[in-house]
mmCIF file of C-alpha atoms in Angstrom:
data_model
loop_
_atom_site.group_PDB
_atom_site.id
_atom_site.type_symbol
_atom_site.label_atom_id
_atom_site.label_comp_id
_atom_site.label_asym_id
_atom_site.label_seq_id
_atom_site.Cartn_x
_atom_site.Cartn_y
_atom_site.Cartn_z
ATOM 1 C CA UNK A 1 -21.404 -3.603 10.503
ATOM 2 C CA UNK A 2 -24.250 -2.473 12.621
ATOM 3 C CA UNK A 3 -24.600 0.259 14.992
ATOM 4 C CA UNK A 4 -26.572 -1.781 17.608
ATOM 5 C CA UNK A 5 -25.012 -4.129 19.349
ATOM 6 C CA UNK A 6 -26.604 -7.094 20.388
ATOM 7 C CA UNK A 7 -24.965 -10.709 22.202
ATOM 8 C CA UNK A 8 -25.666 -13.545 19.410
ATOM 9 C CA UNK A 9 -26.601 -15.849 22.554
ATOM 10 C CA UNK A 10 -28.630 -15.996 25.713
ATOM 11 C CA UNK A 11 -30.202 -18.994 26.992
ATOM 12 C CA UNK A 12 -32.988 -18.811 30.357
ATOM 13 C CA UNK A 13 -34.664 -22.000 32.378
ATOM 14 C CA UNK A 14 -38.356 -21.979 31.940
ATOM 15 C CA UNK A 15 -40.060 -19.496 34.158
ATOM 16 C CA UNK A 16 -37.022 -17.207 34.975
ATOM 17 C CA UNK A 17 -36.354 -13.845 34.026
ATOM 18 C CA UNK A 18 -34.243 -12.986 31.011
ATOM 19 C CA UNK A 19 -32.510 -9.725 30.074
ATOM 20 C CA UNK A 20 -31.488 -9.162 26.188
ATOM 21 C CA UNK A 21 -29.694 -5.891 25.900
ATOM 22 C CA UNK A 22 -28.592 -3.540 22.713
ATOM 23 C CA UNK A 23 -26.149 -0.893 22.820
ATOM 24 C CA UNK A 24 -25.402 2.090 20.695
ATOM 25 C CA UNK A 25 -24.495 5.531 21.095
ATOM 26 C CA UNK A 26 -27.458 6.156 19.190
ATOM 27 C CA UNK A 27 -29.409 5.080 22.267
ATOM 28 C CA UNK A 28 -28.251 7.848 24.303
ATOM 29 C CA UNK A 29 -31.088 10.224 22.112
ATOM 30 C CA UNK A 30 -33.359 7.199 21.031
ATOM 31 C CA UNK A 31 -35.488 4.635 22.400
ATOM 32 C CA UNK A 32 -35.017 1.107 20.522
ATOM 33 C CA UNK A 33 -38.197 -0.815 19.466
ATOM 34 C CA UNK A 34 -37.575 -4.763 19.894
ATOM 35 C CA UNK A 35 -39.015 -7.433 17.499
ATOM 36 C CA UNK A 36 -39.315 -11.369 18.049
ATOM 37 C CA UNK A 37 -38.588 -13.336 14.947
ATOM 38 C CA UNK A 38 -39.579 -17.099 15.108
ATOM 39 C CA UNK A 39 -38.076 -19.774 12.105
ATOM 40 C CA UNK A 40 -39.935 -19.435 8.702
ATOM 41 C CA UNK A 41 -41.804 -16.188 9.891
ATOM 42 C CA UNK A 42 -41.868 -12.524 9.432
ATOM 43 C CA UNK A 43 -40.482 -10.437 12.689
ATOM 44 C CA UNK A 44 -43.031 -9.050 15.237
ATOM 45 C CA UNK A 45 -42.664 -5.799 17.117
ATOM 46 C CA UNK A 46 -43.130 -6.744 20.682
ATOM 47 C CA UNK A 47 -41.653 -3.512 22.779
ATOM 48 C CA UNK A 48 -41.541 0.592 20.926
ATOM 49 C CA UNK A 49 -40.858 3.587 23.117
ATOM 50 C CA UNK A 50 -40.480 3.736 26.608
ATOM 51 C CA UNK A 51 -41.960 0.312 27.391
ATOM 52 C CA UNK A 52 -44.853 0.147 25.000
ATOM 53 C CA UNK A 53 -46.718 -3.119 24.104
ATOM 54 C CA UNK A 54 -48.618 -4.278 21.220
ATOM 55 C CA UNK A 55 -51.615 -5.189 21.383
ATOM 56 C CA UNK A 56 -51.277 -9.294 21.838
ATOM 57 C CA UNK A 57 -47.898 -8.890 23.278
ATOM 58 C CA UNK A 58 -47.915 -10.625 26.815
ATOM 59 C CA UNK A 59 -46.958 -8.104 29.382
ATOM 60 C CA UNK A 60 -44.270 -10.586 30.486
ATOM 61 C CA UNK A 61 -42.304 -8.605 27.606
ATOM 62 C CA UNK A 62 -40.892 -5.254 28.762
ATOM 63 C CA UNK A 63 -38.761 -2.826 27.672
ATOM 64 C CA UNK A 64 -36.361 -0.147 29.560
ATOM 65 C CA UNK A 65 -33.158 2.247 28.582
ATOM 66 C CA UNK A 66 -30.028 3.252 30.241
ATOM 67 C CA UNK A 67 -27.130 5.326 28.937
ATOM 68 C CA UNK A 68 -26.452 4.005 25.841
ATOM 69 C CA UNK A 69 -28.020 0.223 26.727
ATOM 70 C CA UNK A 70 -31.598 -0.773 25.677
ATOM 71 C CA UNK A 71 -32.991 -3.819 27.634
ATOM 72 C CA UNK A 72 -35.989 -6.086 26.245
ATOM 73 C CA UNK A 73 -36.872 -7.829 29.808
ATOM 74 C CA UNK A 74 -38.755 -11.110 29.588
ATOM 75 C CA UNK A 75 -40.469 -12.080 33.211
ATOM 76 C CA UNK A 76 -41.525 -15.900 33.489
ATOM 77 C CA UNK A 77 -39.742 -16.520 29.906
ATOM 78 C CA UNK A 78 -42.225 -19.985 27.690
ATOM 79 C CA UNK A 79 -41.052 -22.324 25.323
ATOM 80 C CA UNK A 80 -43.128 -20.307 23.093
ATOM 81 C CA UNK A 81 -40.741 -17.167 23.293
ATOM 82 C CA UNK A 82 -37.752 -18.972 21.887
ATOM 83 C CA UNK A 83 -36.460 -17.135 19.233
ATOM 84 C CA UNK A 84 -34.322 -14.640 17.514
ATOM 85 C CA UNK A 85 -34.504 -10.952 18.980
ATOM 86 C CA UNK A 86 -33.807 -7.586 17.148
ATOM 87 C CA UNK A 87 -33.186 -4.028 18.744
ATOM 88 C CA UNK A 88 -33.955 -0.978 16.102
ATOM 89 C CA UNK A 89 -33.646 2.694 16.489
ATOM 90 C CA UNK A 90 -31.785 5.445 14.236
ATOM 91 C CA UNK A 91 -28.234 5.421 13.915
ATOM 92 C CA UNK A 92 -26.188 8.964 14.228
ATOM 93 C CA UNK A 93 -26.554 9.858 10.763
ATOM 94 C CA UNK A 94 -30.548 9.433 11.089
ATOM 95 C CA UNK A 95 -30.626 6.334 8.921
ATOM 96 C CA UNK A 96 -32.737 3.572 10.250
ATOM 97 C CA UNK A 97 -30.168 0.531 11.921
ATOM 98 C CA UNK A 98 -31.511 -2.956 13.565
ATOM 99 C CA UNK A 99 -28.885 -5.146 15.999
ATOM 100 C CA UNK A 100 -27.184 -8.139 15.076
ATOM 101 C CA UNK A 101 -30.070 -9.995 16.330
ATOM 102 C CA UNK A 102 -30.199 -12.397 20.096
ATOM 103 C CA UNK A 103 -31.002 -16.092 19.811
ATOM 104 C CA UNK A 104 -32.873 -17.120 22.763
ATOM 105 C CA UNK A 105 -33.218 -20.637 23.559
ATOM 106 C CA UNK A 106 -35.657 -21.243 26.950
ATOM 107 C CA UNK A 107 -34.324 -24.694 28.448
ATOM 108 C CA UNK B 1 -56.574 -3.968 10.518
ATOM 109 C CA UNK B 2 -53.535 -2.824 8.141
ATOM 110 C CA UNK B 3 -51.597 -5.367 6.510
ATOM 111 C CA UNK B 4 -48.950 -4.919 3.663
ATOM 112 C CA UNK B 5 -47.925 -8.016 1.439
ATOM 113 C CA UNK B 6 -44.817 -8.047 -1.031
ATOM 114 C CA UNK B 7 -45.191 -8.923 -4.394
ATOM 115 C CA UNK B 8 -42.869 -10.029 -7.305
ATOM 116 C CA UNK B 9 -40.146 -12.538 -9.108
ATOM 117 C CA UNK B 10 -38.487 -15.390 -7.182
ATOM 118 C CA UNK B 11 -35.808 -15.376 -9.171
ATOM 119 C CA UNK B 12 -33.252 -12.499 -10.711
ATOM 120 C CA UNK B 13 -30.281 -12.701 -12.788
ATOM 121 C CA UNK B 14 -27.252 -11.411 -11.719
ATOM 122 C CA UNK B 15 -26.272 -8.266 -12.949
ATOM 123 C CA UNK B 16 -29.978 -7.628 -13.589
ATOM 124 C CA UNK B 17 -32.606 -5.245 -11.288
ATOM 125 C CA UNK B 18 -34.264 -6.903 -8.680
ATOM 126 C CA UNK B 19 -37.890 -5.033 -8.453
ATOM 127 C CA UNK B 20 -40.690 -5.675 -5.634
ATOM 128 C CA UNK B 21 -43.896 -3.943 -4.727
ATOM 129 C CA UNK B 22 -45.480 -3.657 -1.742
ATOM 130 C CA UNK B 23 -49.068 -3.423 -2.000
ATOM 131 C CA UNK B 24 -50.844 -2.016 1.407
ATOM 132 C CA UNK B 25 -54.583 -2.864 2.595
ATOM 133 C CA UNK B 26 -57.124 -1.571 5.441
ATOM 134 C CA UNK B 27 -55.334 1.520 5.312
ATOM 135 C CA UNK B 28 -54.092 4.316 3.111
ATOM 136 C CA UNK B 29 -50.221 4.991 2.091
ATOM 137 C CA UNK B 30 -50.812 8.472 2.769
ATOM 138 C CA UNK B 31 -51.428 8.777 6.297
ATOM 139 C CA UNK B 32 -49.686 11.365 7.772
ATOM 140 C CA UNK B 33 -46.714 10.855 10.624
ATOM 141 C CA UNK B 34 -46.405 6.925 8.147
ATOM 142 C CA UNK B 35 -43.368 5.849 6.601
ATOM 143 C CA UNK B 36 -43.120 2.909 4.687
ATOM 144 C CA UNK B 37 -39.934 0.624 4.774
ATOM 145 C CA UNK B 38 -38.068 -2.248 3.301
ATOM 146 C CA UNK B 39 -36.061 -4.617 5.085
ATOM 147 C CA UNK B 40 -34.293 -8.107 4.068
ATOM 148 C CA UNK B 41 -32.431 -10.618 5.569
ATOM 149 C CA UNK B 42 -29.747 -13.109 3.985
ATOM 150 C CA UNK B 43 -30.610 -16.486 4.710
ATOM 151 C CA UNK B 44 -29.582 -17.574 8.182
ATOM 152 C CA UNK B 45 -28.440 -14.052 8.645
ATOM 153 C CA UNK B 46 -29.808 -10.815 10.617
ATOM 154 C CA UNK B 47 -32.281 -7.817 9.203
ATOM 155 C CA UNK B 48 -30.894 -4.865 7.116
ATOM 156 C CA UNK B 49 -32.457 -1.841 6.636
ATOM 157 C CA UNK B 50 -32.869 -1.259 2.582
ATOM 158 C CA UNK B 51 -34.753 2.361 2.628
ATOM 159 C CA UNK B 52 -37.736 4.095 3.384
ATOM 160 C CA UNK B 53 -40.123 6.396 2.130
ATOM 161 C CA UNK B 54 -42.678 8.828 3.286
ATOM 162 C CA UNK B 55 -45.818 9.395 0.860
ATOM 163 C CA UNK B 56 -44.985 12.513 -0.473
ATOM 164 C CA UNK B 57 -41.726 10.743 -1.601
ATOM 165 C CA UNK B 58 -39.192 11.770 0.206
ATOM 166 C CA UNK B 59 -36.843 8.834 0.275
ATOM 167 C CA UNK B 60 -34.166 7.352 2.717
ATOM 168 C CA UNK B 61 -31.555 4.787 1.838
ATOM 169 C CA UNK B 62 -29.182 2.395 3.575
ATOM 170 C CA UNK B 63 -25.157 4.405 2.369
ATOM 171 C CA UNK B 64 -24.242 0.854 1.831
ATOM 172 C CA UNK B 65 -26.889 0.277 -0.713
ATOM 173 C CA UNK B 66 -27.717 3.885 -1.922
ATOM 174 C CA UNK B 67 -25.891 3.873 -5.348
ATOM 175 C CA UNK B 68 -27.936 1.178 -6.191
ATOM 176 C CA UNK B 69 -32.013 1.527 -4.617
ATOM 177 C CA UNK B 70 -34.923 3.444 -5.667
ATOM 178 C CA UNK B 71 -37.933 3.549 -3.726
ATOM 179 C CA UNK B 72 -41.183 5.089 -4.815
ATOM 180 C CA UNK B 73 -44.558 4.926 -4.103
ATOM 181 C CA UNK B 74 -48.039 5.314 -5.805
ATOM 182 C CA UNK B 75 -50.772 6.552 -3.567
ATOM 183 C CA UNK B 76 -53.056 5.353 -6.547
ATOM 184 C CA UNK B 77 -52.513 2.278 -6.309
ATOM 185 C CA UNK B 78 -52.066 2.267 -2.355
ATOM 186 C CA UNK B 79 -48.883 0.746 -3.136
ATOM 187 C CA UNK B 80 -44.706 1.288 -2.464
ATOM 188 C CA UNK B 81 -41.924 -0.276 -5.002
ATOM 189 C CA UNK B 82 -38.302 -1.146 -4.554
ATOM 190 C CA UNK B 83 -35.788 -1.445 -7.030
ATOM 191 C CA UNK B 84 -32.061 -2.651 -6.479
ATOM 192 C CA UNK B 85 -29.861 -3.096 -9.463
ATOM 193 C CA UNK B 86 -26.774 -4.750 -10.889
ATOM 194 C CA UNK B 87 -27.706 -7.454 -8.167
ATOM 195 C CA UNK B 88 -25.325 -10.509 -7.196
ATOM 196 C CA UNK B 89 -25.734 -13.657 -5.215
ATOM 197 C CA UNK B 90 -25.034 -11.352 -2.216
ATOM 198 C CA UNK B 91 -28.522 -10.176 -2.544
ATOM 199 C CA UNK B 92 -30.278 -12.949 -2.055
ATOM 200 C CA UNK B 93 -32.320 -12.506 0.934
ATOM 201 C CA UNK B 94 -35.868 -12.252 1.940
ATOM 202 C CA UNK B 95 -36.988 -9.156 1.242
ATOM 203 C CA UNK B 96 -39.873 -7.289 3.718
ATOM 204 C CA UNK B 97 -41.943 -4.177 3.285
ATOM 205 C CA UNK B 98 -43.681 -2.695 6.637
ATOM 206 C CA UNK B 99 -45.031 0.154 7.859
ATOM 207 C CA UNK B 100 -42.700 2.572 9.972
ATOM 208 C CA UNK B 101 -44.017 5.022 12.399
ATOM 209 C CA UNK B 102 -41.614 7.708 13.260
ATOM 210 C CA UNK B 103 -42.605 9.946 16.040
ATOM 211 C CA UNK B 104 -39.851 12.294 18.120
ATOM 212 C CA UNK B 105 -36.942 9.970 20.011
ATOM 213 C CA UNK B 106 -39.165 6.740 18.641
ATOM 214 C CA UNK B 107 -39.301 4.537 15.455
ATOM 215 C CA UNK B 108 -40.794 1.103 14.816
ATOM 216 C CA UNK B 109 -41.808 -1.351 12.167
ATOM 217 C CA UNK B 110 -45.267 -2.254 12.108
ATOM 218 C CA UNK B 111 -47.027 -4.469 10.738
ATOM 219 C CA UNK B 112 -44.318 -6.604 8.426
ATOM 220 C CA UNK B 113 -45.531 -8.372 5.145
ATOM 221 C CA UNK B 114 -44.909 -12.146 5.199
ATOM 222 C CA UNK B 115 -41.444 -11.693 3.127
ATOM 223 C CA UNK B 116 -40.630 -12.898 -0.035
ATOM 224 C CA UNK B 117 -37.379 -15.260 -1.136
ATOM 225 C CA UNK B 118 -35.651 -13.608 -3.822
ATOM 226 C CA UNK B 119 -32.594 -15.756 -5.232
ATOM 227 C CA UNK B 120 -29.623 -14.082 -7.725
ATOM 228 C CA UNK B 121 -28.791 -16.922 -9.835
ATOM 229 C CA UNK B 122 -28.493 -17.683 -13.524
#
């Protein structure tokens, strides 16, 4: 079982704002880094630290922390950013943990 | 631009050791503050941690999978290895190497190789 806990689910109309969250105690001491994994391809770090972006990563992707919650934040969410999410960070025995993983479907 | 692409067999017999290099380019394995990392994921299921290593080989593995991994790396070769044994059907998955940064109160994964498909079967 993991450490991060994500919702399997979230769904957002084209254009609106969409908040996936993860939550661990774990969170409390570290940020999470978020990845975007699309069918048939490798996962892609889209949001590390306090609200750091990749280069290439629109800056409709954000990132913030609260307590023991992690938030990826998409603003203006595109067809093209339906996919499955992961939140990773280090669990409280320092081993390395990702989420369960959020499915977003754009409608 | 770094990259790092997995290499080795599809297919592994059960009971048998599963064993999968990582070979990294445009950069070196031994840059300092770089870990290096291996992930998979069961098909239609979420990522798992497997381990990590640092260059100068100090390893870290996933308690559910300890008894059973062995990461190393050869700075030679500009390569990492993984080696799981006595595997069963339950470890078929696609198995990913990256690059982990670690820096105080942050961690991430990046770049990812492409994954590879390896199937337990007879």
């Amino acid at each position: 079982s993991s450490e991060l806990t994500q919702d399997p689910a979230v769904s957002v109309a084209l254009g609106q704002t969409v908040r996936i969250t993860c939550q661990g105690d774990s969170l409390r001491s570290y940020y999470a880094s978020w990845y975007q994994q699309k069918p048939g391809q490798a996962p892609v770090l889209v949001i590390y630290g306090y609200n750091n972006r990749p280069s290439g990563i629109p800056d409709r992707f954000s990132g913030s922390s609260s307590g023991n919650t992690a938030s990826l934040t998409i603003t203006g969410a595109q067809a093209e950013d339906e996919a499955d999410y992961y939140c990773n960070s280090r669990d409280s025995s320092g081993n390395w943990v990702f989420g369960g993983g959020t499915k977003l479907t754009v409608l | 631009q770094l990259q790092v692409q997995e290499s080795g067999p599809g297919l592994v017999k059960p009971s048998e050791t599963l064993s999968l290099t990582c070979t990294v380019s445009g950069g070196s394995i031994s840059s300092s503050g770089y870990y290096w990392g291996w992930i998979r994921q069961p098909p239609g299921k979420g990522l798992e941690w497997i381990g990590s290593i640092y260059y100068s080989g100090s390893t870290y593995y996933n308690p559910s999978l300890k008894s059973r991994v062995t990461i190393s790396v050869d700075t030679s070769k500009n390569q990492f290895s993984l080696r799981l044994s006595s595997v069963t059907a339950a470890d078929t998955a696609v198995y990913y190497c990256a690059r982990l940064r670690e820096v105080t109160g942050t961690t991430r994964f990046d770049p990812w190789g492409r994954g590879t498909l390896v199937t337990v079967s007879s």
